[in-house]
Amino acid sequence: MSKRDYYEVLGVSEDASKQDIRKAYRKLAREYHPDVNKADDAEEKFKEVKEAYEVLKDDQKRAQYDQFGHAAGAQAGFGGGAQDFSGFGDIFDMFFGGGGRQDPNAPRQGADLQYTMTLTFEEAVFGKEAEITIPKDEPCKTCSGSGAKPGTKPTTCQRCHGSGQIQTEQNTPFGRVVNQSTCNQCRGSGQIITDKCTTCGGGGTVKEHVKVKVSIPAGIDDGQQIRLSGKGEKGINGGPPGDLFVVIRVQQHEFFEREGDNIFLELPITFAQAALGDEVKVPTVHGKVSIKIPAGTQTGKTFRLRNKGVPNVRGYGQGDQHVKVRVVTPTNLTSEQKELLRKLNEISDNNPISESDDSFFARFKKAFKGD
């Protein structure tokens, strides 16, 4: 089978720049890499892409290929011969993150921790100072975090010579590949603990309950979280500690409901208060406030109390409280109350009392008159 043109293999033009060629190669190598693409022809396509790139990335080889095509390969030593893939691991790391080559002894940041704190409705509105207790892995005081029994110390791992990594070579269809893996004898630490500390069992840390102070800002809402930098687990090999994330859960209130920075309240009033009007006391999280109920107020009427809501957690003003009126229909009336209501109904000729004949109830009765 004749070989395809190298430029066609990479999908670039003959005047493509080195950057374009490298970009095309990276894309195709990632697409056809056998560890990613399980198709039967993925391996052959990967080798084809690799071969084309090896030629076109080199100015001298590319110039010879442009002049003689694939015939240049026999003389120049490229395009079909055995290839050394000793650098293949570096290419794979470049594409897929290279996590396997990370130095186990390098400083690493400690793990983040999460704590869920439950607040009352009022605590979320006004904020508070609190102290929480969280379980953390702290350095063992007996061995000072070394993991070794007092009076002894860890020794260098003889298998990896303290590097924490083992390198192995193997021949593959792609050529010679150098694999690097974590040493299974020292588990990547580079050290062997012969006499383990009896307190921590050689781990170097023990679980302790640590108290942390938390400042809850006014206006925080359910589901929001507070980040406490450096309050997570200790760093590894001298790395920085992780962070602590305090997730807030707010209890529901018996009467108040919250939407953003606004508070909503349903206020029950009597029929007489709605019909005649009244001045009533309304509860807010900031204390009771008086509002006037105009005569003829209907169920659903909403009153707005400015700045009686929740302070914005970022300091951008304060929300309002919205009071929605609900007229309560009386039940369990006394005989006298029933008689008074009958007289009121007779006086109004069985019509709902309204200041306008164009009310919904008047129009409804007029539409069905005589039915």
Coordinates of C-alpha atoms in Angstrom, one line a residue, residues 179-320:
N179 CA 7.3 3.9 32.3
Q180 CA 7.5 5.6 35.6
S181 CA 5.4 4.4 38.6
T182 CA 5.2 4.9 42.3
C183 CA 7.5 2.7 44.3
N184 CA 5.3 0.0 45.9
Q185 CA 7.8 -0.6 48.7
C186 CA 7.8 2.9 50.2
R187 CA 4.5 4.0 48.5
G188 CA 6.2 7.0 47.0
S189 CA 7.6 8.5 50.2
G190 CA 11.2 7.5 49.4
Q191 CA 11.6 6.3 53.0
I192 CA 11.0 3.1 55.0
I193 CA 9.9 3.2 58.6
T194 CA 11.1 0.1 60.4
D195 CA 10.0 0.9 63.9
K196 CA 6.6 2.6 63.6
C197 CA 5.3 5.0 66.2
T198 CA 2.7 3.3 68.4
T199 CA 0.5 6.4 68.6
C200 CA 0.0 7.1 64.9
G201 CA 0.9 3.6 63.5
G202 CA 3.6 5.1 61.3
G203 CA 1.2 7.5 59.5
G204 CA 2.7 10.6 61.2
T205 CA -0.7 12.1 61.8
V206 CA -3.6 11.5 64.3
K207 CA -7.2 12.6 64.1
E208 CA -8.0 15.4 66.4
H209 CA -11.0 17.7 67.0
V210 CA -9.9 21.3 66.4
K211 CA -11.8 24.4 67.3
V212 CA -12.1 27.1 64.6
K213 CA -13.7 30.5 64.9
V214 CA -16.1 31.5 62.1
S215 CA -17.5 35.0 61.4
I216 CA -20.9 34.6 59.8
P217 CA -21.7 37.8 57.8
A218 CA -25.2 39.4 58.1
G219 CA -27.4 38.4 55.2
I220 CA -25.9 35.0 54.4
D221 CA -28.4 32.7 52.7
D222 CA -29.1 29.0 52.6
G223 CA -26.6 27.1 50.4
Q224 CA -23.9 29.8 50.5
Q225 CA -20.5 28.9 51.9
I226 CA -17.7 30.7 53.7
R227 CA -14.1 29.9 52.8
L228 CA -11.5 29.9 55.6
S229 CA -8.1 29.9 53.9
G230 CA -5.5 27.7 55.5
K231 CA -7.9 26.0 57.9
G232 CA -8.0 22.7 56.0
E233 CA -5.6 19.7 56.3
K234 CA -1.9 20.3 56.8
G235 CA 0.3 20.5 53.6
I236 CA 2.4 17.6 52.5
N237 CA 6.2 17.8 52.4
G238 CA 6.1 21.4 53.6
G239 CA 3.3 22.4 51.2
P240 CA 0.6 25.0 52.2
P241 CA -2.5 23.8 54.1
G242 CA -5.8 23.3 52.4
D243 CA -8.9 25.5 53.0
L244 CA -12.1 24.9 55.1
F245 CA -15.4 25.5 53.5
V246 CA -18.3 26.2 55.8
V247 CA -21.6 25.4 54.0
I248 CA -24.6 27.3 55.5
R249 CA -28.0 25.7 56.0
V250 CA -30.8 28.1 57.2
Q251 CA -33.8 26.8 59.1
Q252 CA -37.3 27.8 57.9
H253 CA -39.2 30.4 59.9
E254 CA -42.7 29.8 61.2
F255 CA -44.0 33.0 59.6
F256 CA -41.3 34.7 57.5
E257 CA -40.2 33.6 54.0
R258 CA -37.1 34.9 52.3
E259 CA -36.4 35.6 48.6
G260 CA -33.0 37.1 48.1
D261 CA -32.8 40.2 50.4
N262 CA -36.5 40.5 50.8
I263 CA -38.8 39.0 53.4
F264 CA -42.4 38.1 52.8
L265 CA -45.1 37.8 55.5
E266 CA -48.8 36.8 55.2
L267 CA -50.8 38.9 57.6
P268 CA -54.2 37.6 58.7
I269 CA -56.9 40.3 59.5
T270 CA -60.6 40.0 60.3
F271 CA -63.4 40.9 58.0
A272 CA -64.2 43.9 60.2
Q273 CA -60.6 45.2 59.9
A274 CA -60.6 44.7 56.2
A275 CA -64.0 46.4 55.8
L276 CA -63.7 49.3 58.2
G277 CA -59.9 49.8 58.2
D278 CA -57.5 49.6 61.1
E279 CA -54.0 50.2 62.4
V280 CA -52.2 47.0 63.2
K281 CA -48.8 45.9 64.5
V282 CA -46.8 43.8 62.0
P283 CA -43.9 41.7 63.1
T284 CA -40.5 42.1 61.4
V285 CA -37.1 40.7 62.2
H286 CA -36.2 44.2 63.3
G287 CA -39.2 44.5 65.7
K288 CA -42.9 45.4 65.3
V289 CA -44.0 48.1 62.9
S290 CA -47.4 49.8 62.7
I291 CA -49.2 49.9 59.3
K292 CA -52.6 51.3 58.4
I293 CA -55.1 49.0 56.8
P294 CA -57.4 51.1 54.5
A295 CA -61.1 50.5 54.6
G296 CA -62.2 48.0 52.0
T297 CA -58.9 46.2 51.8
Q298 CA -59.1 42.9 49.9
T299 CA -57.3 39.7 50.4
G300 CA -54.0 39.7 48.5
K301 CA -53.3 43.4 49.1
T302 CA -49.6 43.8 49.7
F303 CA -47.8 46.5 51.8
R304 CA -44.1 47.3 51.4
L305 CA -42.0 48.0 54.5
R306 CA -38.8 49.6 53.2
N307 CA -35.5 48.5 54.7
K308 CA -37.2 45.9 56.9
G309 CA -35.7 43.0 55.1
V310 CA -32.3 41.3 55.0
P311 CA -29.0 43.3 54.8
N312 CA -27.1 42.4 51.6
V313 CA -24.3 40.0 52.4
R314 CA -21.9 42.0 50.3
G315 CA -22.9 45.3 51.9
Y316 CA -25.1 46.6 49.0
G317 CA -28.0 48.0 50.9
Q318 CA -30.9 46.2 52.6
G319 CA -34.0 44.5 51.4
D320 CA -37.7 45.2 52.2

